[in-house]
Coordinates of C-alpha atoms in Angstrom, one line a residue:
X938 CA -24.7 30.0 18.7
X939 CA -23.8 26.6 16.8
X940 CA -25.9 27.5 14.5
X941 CA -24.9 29.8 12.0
X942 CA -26.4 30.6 8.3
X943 CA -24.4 30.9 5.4
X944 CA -24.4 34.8 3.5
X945 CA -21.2 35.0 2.2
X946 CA -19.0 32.9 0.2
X947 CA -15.8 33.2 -1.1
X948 CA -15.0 30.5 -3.9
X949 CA -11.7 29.9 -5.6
X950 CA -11.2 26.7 -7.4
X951 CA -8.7 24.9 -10.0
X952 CA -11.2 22.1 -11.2
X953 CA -14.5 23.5 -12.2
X954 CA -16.2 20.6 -12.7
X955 CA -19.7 19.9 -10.6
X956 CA -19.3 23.1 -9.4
X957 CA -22.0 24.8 -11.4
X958 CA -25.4 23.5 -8.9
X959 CA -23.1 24.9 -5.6
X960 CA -23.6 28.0 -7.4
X961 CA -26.6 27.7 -8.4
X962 CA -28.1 26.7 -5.3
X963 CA -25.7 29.6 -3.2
X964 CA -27.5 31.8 -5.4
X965 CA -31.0 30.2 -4.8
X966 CA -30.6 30.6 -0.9
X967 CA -29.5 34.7 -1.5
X968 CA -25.5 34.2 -0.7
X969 CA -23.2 37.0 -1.9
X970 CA -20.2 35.2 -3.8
X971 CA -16.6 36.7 -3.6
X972 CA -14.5 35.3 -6.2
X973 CA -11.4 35.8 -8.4
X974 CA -9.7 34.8 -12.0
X975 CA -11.0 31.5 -13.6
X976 CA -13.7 31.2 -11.0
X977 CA -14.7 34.2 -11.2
X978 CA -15.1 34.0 -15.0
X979 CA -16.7 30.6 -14.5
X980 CA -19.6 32.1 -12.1
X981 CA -20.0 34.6 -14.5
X982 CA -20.4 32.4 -17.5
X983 CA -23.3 30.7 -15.6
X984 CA -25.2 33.5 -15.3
X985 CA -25.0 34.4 -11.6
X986 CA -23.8 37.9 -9.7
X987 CA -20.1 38.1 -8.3
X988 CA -17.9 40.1 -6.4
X989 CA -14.3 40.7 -7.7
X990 CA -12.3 39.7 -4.8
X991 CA -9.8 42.1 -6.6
X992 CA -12.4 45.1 -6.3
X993 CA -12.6 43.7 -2.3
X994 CA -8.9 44.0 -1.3
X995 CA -8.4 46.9 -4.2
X996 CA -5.6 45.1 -5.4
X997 CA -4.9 43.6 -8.7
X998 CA -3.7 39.1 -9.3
X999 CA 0.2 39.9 -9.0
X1000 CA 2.9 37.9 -10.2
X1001 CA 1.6 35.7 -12.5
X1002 CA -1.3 35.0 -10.4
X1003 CA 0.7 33.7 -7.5
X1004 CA -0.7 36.4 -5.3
X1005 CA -4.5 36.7 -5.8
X1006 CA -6.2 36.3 -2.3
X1007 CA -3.7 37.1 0.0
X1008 CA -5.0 39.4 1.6
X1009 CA -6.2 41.1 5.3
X1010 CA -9.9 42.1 3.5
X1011 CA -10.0 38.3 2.8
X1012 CA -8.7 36.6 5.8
X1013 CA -9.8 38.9 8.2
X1014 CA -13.3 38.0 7.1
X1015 CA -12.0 34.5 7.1
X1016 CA -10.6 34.4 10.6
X1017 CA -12.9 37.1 12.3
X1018 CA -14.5 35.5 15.6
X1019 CA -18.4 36.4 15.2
X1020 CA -18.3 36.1 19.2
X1021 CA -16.0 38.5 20.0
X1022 CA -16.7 42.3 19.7
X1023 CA -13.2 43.3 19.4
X1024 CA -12.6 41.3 16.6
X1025 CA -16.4 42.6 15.1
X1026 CA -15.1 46.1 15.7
X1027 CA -12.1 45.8 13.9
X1028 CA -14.1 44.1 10.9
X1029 CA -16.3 46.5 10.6
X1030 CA -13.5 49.6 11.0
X1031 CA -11.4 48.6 8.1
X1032 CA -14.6 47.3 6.2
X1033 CA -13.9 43.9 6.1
X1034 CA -17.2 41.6 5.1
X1035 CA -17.5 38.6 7.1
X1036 CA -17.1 35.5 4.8
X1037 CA -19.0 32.2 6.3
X1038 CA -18.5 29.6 3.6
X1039 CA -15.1 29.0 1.5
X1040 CA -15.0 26.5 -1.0
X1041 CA -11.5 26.5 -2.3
X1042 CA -9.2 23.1 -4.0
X1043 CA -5.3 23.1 -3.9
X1044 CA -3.6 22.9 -7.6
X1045 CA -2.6 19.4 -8.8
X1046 CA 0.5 19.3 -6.9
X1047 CA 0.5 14.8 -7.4
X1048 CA -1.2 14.3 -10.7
X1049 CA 1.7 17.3 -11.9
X1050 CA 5.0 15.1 -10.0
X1051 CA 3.5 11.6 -11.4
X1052 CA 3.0 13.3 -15.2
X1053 CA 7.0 13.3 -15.3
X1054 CA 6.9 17.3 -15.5
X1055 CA 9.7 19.4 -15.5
X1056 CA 11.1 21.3 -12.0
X1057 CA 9.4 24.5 -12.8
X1058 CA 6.0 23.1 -13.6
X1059 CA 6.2 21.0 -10.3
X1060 CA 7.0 24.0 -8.8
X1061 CA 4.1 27.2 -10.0
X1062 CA 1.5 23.6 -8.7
X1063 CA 2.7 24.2 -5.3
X1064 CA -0.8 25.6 -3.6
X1065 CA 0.1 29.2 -1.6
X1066 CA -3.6 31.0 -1.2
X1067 CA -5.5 28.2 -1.6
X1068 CA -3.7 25.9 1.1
X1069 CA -3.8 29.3 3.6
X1070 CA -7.7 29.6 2.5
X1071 CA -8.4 26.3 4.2
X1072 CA -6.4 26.7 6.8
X1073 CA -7.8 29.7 7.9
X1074 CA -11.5 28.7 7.4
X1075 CA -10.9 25.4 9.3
X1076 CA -9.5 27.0 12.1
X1077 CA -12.1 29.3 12.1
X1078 CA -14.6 26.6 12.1
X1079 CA -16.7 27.9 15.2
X1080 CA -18.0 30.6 12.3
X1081 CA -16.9 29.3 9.0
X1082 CA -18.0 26.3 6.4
X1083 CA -14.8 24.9 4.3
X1084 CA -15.5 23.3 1.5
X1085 CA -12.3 21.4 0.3
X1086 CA -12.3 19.4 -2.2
X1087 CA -14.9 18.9 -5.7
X1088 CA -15.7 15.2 -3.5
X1089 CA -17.8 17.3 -1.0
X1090 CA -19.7 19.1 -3.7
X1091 CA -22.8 16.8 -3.8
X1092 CA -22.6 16.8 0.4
X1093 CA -22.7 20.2 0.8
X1094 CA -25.5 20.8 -1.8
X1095 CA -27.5 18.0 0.3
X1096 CA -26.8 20.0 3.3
X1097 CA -27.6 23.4 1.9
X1098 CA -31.2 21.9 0.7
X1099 CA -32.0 20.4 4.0
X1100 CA -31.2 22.8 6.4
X1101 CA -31.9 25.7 4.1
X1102 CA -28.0 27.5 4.1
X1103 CA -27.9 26.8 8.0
X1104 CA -25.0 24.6 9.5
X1105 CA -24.2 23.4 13.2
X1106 CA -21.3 23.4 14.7
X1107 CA -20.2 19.6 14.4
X1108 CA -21.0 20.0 10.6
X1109 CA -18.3 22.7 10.3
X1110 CA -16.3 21.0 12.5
X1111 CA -15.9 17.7 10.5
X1112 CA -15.6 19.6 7.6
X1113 CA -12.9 21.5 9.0
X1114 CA -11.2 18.0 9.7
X1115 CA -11.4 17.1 6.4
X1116 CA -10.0 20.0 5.5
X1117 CA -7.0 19.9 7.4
X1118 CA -6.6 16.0 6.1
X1119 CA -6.5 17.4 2.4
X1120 CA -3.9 20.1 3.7
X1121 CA -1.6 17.4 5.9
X1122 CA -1.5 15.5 2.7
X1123 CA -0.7 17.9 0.2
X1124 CA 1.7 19.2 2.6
X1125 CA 3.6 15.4 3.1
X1126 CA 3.4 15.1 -0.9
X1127 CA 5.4 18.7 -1.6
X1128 CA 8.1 17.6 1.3
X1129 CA 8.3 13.7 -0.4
X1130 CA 9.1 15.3 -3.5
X1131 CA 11.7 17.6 -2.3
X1132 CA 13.4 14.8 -0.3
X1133 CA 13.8 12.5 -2.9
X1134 CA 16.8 14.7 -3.3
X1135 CA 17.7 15.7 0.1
X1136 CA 17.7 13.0 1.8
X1137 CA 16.3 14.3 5.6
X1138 CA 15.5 11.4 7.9
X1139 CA 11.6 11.9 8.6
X1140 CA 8.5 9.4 8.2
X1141 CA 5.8 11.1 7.1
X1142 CA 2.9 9.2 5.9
X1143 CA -0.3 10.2 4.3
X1144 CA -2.6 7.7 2.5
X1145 CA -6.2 8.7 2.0
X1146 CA -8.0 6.5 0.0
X1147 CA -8.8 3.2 2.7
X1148 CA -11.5 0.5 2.8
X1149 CA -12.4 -0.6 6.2
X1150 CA -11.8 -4.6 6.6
X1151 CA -14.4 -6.7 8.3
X1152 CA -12.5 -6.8 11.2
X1153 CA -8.4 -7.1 11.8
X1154 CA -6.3 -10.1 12.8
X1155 CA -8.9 -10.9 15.0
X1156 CA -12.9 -10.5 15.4
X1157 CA -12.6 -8.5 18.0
X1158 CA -9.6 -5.9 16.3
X1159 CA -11.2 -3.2 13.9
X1160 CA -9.3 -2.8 11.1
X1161 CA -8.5 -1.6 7.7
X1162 CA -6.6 -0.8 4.6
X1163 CA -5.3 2.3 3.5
X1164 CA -4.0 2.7 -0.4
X1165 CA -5.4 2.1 -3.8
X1166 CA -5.9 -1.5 -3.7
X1167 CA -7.7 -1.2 -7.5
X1168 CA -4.3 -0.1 -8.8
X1169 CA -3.0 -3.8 -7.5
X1170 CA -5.8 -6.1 -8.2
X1171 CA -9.1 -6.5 -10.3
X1172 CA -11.3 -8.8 -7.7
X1173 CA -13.1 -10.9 -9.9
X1174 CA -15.3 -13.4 -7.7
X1175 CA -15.6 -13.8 -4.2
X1176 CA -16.3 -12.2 -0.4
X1177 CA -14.9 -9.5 0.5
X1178 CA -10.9 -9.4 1.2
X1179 CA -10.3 -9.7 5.0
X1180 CA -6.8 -8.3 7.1
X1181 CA -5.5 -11.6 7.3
X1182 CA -6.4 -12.1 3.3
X1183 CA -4.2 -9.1 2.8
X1184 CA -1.2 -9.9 4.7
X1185 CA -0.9 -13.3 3.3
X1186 CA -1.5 -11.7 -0.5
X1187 CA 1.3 -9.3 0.2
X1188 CA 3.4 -12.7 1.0
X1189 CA 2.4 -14.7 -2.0
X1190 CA 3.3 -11.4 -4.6
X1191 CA 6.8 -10.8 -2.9
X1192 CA 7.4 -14.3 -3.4
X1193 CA 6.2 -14.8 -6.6
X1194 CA 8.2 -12.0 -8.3
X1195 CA 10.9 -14.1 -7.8
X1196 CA 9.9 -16.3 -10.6
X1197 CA 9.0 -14.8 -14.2
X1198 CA 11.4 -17.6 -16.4
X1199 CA 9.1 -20.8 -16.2
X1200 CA 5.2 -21.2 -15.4
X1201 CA 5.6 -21.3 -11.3
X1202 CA 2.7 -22.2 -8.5
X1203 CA 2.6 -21.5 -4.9
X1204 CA 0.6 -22.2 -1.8
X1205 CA 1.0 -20.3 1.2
X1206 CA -0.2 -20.3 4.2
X1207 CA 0.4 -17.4 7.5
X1208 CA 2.3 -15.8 5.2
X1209 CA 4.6 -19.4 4.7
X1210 CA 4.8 -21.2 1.6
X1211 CA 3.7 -24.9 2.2
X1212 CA 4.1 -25.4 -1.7
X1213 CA 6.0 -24.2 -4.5
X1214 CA 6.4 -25.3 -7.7
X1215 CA 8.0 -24.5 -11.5
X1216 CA 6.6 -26.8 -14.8
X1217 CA 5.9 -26.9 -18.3
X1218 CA 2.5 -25.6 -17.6
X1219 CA 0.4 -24.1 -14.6
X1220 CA -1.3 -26.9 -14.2
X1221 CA 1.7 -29.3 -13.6
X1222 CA 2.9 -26.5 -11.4
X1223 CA 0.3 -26.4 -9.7
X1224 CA 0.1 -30.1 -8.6
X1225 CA 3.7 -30.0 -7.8
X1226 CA 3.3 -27.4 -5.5
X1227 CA 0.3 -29.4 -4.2
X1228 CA 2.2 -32.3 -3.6
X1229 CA 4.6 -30.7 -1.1
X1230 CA 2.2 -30.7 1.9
X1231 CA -1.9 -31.2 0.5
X1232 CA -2.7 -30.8 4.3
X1233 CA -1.7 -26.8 5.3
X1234 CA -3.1 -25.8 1.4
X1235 CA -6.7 -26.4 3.0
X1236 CA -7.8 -22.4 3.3
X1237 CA -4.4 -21.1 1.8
X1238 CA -3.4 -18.6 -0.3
X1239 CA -2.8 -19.6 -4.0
X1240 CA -0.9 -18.0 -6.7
X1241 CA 0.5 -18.7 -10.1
X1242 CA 3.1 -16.2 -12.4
X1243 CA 1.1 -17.7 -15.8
X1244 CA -3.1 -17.3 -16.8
X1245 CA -5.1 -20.2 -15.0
X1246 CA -6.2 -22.7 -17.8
X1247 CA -9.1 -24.5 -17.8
X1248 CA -6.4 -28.1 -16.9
X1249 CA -5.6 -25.8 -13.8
X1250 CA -9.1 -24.9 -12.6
X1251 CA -9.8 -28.4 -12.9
X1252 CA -6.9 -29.9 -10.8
X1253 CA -8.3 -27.1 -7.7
X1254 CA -11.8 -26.8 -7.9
X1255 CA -12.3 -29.2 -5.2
X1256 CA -9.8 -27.7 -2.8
X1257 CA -10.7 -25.0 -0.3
X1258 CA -8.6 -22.3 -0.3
X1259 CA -9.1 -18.2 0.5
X1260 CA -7.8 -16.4 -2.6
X1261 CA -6.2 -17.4 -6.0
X1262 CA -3.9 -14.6 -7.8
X1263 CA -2.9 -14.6 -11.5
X1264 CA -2.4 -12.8 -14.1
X1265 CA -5.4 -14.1 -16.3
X1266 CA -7.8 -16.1 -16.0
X1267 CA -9.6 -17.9 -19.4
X1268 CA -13.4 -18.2 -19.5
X1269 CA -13.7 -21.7 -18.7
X1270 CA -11.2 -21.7 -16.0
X1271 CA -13.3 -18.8 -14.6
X1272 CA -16.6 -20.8 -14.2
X1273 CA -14.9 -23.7 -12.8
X1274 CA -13.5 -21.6 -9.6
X1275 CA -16.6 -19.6 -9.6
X1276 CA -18.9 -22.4 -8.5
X1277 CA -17.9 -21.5 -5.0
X1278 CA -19.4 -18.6 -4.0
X1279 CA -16.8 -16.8 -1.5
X1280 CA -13.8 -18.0 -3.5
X1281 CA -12.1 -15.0 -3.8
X1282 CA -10.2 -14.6 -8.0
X1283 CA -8.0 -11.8 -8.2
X1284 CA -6.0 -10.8 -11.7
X1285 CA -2.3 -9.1 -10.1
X1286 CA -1.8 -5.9 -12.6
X1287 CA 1.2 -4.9 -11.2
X1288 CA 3.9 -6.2 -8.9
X1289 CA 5.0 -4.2 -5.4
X1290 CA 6.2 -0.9 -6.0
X1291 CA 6.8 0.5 -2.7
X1292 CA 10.8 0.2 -2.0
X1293 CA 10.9 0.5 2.2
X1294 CA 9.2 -1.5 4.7
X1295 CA 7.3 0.4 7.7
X1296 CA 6.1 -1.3 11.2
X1297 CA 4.6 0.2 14.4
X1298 CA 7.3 -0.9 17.1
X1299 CA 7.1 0.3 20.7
X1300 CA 6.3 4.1 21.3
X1301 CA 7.5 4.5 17.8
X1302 CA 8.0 3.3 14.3
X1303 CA 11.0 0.8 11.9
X1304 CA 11.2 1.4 8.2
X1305 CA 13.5 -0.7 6.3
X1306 CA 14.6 -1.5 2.6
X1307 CA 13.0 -4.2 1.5
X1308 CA 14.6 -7.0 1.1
X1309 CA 15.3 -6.8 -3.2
X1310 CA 18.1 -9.5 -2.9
X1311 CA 17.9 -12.2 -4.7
X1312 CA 20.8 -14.7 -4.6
X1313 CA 22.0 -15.8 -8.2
X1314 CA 24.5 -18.7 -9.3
X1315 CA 26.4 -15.5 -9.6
X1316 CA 26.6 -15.1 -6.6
X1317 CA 27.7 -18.8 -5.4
X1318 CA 30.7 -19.2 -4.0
X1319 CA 31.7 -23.0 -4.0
X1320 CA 33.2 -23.6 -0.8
X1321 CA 33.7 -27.5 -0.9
X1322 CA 36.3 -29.4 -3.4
X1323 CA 33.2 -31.1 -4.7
X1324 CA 31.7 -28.3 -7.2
X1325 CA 27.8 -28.4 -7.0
X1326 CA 26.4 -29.5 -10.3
X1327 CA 24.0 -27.3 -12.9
X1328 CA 21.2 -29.0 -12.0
X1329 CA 21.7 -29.1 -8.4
X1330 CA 23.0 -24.9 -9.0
X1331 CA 19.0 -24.8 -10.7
X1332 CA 18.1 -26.3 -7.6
X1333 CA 19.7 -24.2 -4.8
X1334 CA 18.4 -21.0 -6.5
X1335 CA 15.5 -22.1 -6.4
X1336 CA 15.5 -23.1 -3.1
X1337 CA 16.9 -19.9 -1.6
X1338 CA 14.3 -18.1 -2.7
X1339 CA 12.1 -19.7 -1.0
X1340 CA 13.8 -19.3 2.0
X1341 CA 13.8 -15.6 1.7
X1342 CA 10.2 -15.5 2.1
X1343 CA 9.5 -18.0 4.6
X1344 CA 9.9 -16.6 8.6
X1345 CA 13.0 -17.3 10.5
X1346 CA 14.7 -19.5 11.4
X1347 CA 14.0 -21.3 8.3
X1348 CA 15.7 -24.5 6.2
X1349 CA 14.1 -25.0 2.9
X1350 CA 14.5 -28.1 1.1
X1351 CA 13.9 -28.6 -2.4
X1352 CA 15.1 -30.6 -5.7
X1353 CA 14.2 -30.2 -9.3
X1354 CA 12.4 -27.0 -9.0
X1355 CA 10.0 -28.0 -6.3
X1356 CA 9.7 -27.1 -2.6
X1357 CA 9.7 -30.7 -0.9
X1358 CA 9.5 -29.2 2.9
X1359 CA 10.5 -26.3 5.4
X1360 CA 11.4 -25.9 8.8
X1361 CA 9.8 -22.9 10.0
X1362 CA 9.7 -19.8 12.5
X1363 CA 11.9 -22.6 14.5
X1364 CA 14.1 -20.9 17.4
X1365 CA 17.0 -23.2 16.6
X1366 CA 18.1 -23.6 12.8
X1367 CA 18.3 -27.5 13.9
X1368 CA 15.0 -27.8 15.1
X1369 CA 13.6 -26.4 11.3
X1370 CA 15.8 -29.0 9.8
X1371 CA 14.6 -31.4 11.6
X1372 CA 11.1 -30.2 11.1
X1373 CA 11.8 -30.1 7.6
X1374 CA 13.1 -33.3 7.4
X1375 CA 10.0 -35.0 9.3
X1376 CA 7.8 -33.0 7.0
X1377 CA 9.5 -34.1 3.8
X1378 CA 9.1 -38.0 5.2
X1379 CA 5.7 -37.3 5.9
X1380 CA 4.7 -36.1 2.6
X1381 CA 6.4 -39.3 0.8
X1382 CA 9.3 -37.6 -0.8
X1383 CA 12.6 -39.5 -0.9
X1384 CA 15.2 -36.9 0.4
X1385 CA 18.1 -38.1 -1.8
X1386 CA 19.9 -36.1 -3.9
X1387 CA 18.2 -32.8 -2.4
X1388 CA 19.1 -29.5 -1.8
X1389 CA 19.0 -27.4 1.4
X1390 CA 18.8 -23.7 2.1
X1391 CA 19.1 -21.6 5.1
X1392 CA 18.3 -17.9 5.4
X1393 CA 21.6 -17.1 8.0
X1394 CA 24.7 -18.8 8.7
X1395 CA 25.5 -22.2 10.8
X1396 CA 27.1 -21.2 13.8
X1397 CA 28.1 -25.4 14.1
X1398 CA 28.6 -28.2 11.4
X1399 CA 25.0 -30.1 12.9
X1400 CA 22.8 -29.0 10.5
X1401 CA 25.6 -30.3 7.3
X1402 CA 25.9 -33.5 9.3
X1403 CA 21.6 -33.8 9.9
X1404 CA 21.0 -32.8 6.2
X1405 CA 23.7 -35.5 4.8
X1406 CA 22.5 -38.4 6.8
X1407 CA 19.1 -37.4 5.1
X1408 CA 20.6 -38.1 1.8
X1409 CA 20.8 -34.2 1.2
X1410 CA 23.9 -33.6 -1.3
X1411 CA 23.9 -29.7 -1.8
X1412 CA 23.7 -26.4 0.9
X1413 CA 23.0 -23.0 0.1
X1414 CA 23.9 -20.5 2.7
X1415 CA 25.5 -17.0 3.7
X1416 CA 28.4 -17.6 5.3
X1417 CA 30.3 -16.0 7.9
X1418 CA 30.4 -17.9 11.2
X1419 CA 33.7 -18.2 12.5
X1420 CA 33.1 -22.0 12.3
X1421 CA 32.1 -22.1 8.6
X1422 CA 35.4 -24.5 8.2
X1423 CA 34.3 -26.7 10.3
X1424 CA 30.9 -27.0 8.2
X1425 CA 33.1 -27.2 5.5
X1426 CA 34.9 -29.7 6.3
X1427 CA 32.3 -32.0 7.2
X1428 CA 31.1 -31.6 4.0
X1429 CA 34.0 -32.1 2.1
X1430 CA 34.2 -35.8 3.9
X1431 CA 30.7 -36.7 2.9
X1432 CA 31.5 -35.6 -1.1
X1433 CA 28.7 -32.9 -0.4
X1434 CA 28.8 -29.3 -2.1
X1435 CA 28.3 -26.0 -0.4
X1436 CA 27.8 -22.6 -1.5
X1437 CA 28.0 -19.3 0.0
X1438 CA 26.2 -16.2 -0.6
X1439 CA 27.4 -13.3 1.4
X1440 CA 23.9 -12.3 2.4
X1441 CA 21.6 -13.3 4.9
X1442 CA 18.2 -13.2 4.8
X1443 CA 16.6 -13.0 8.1
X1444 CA 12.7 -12.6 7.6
X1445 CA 10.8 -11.6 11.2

């Protein structure tokens, strides 16, 4: 029968918070409650009648209380299969009580790694009963209730009052899938933490907090997000944040962390930055940034490294655009951007942690470092015999990191701490020159005197030839083609200056 009522339960819990109405209301419905150590003492302190599981298996907690319920006269009344007699037989030959509800937690294996404790302490919080408890309870769902986690408390007491201590099958069942969720994870935790050392090849992933997303790319593609967005962000104003919304916010934060020295705004768009600016203020920034192309920043992304001012908030009211990310926001600034009801404000608490990059690719999965490169004057090697100056140096920093952000094939072009144009996604390196040239024009900025960046090498001397007829003087790029002489020496006959990095930085 799917149907089965609940007589027995065996409860064994670290955190003994909200469990005191379980109890209460196992007792109310005539259960018999199996228990052991702090729970045991807990149950007891509340005034209600337990069984020692110690008295049940007639042995005592052992070895420091790392073997407690490990024992046949506990999982065989766990595991037993009500629907077989062999298995009843047996049960009832070694007098072995059936057990139809466990309610069991795992120590805190997570909360104990992230409190920077030692080895050993780490160590005694790796779960052994408790772990084996669910497991054996969930497998046995066809006869057994598991209770996981302190979360399901409030469900299960909901479920005990309606159905008065009866469940159905696909109640035990989907608790018997959240079960096994809570045991994959702690499971994927304990080896994480043991291969920081060890180094095995393996992908194992396991987020369980997730919001579902109005839909994915697309209206017609479900999607969500899985991870502690909260941690990120504090979403002050606005609808909520769609797929799209995230992917581009992921792109504005990588990019931005490349600026912390001077107030810095930019405006991106498909992941792209169509503006990017540094100033005395975020306000100037901000108009800089706006300048670079005031068409692609209608329903863009927007984010500054500095609190929005009231000046700032002012100079964007009346543009559209999805999201705005900053560190602060003042009052006045606040109001301003909040007179539009689905603008959505977020404050950035903390930059990207995660270190590796992960992607679905055909029957399988990529990871990757990320890309934590960022090209210095350091790191310049001057190529040409004219030296590049300090402020065009200032400017090809500036204008490489950029490029790093923006999808291949790219050519950034920039002077004086502002983006003026980019070529890209192109599929030749001369048509996002060109494109970035054409945008530039378009936008009314004089090329003269500007910078150029490209994330890989140039396999000809075109592009030095393109960009100096446009009246750019300076080129940032890896290096490495076995024609970079012949780039070179272009250069060297137009008095233009060339750097090279050593490191490409392809973006897909």
């Amino acid at each position: 029968m799917s149907q089965k009522a609940i007589r027995s339960a065996l409860i064994s819990v670290f955190h003994k918070d909200h469990l005191a109405p379980v109890v209460s209301k196992l007792k109310d419905l005539g259960v018999t409650i199996y228990s052991t150590g702090g729970t045991q003492k807990f149950i007891e302190e509340q005034g209600h009648p337990v069984k020692a599981v110690e008295k049940l298996t007639g042995y005592p907690s052992i070895l420091g209380g790392r073997v407690k319920t490990l024992h046949p006269k506990v999982f065989g009344g766990i595991l037993g299969r009500r629907d077989q007699s062999k298995d009843i037989n047996q049960l009832e030959s070694y007098e072995i009580p059936p057990i139809d509800l466990v309610i069991v937690d795992l120590y805190p294996f997570e909360e104990t790694v992230a409190s920077g404790a030692s080895e050993e302490e780490i160590i005694e919080k790796i779960d052994i009963g408790g772990i084996s408890l669910i497991r054996a309870a969930a497998k046995n769902f066809k006869d057994v209730l598991t209770i996981s986690s302190r979360e399901q408390y409030q469900s299960l007491i909901e479920l005990l009052d309606q159905k008065n201590g009866v469940t159905s099958l696909a109640e035990r069942k989907y608790y018997a899938s959240c079960a096994f969720d809570i045991s994959s994870h702690y499971d994927t935790q304990i080896f994480h933490y043991f291969n920081g050392d060890a180094g095995v090849a393996r992908l194992k992933i396991s987020e369980r907090t997730h919001r579902k997303l109005r839909y994915g790319e697309n209206p017609h593609q479900e999607g969500y997000f899985f991870g502690p967005l909260e941690k990120m962000f504090d979403q002050l104003h606005g609808k909520e944040l769609s797929y799209n919304n995230l992917v581009d916010i992921e792109a504005a934060v990588a990019l931005m962390s490349e600026f912390s020295s001077t107030p810095t705004f930019a405006i991106l768009k498909h992941t792209n930055a169509c503006g990017v600016a540094s100033a005395d203020t975020i306000a100037q920034a901000y108009e800089r940034a706006f300048e670079a192309d005031t068409i692609s920043a209608f329903g863009g992304i927007l984010i500054a490294n500095r609190e929005i001012s009231e000046d700032a908030a002012i100079a964007m009211k009346d543009l559209f655009f999805e999201v705005l990310i900053a560190p602060s926001f003042t009052t006045s600034a606040l109001e301003i951007l909040k007179e539009k009801k689905n603008r959505i404000l977020l404050v950035q608490k903390m930059d990207i942690e995660a270190s590796t990059q992960v992607k679905s690719l055909l029957n399988g999965y990529i990871l990757q470092e990320r890309d934590l490169k960022t090209d210095s004057v350091e790191d310049f090697e001057q190529v040409c015999e004219r030296k590049a100056s300090g402020e065009e140096l200032e400017a090809l920093v500036f204008a490489s990191k950029v490029a790093k952000h923006t999808k291949s094939n790219t050519i950034v072009l920039a002077r004086d701490q502002q983006l003026l144009a980019s070529g890209v996604g192109q599929t030749s390196r001369v048509d996002a020159l060109k494109q970035a040239i054409e945008k530039a024009r378009r936008f009314g900025f004089d090329l003269k005197g500007a910078v150029m960046a490209s994330d890989a090498f140039f396999p000809f001397p075109d592009c030095v030839e393109i960009a100096s007829k446009a009246g750019i003087t300076a080129v940032v790029q890896p290096g490495g083609s076995i024609r970079d002489q012949a780039s070179i020496d272009y250069c060297n006959t137009k008095n233009m200056s060339m750097v090279f990095t050593g490191v490409r930085h392809f973006k897909h």
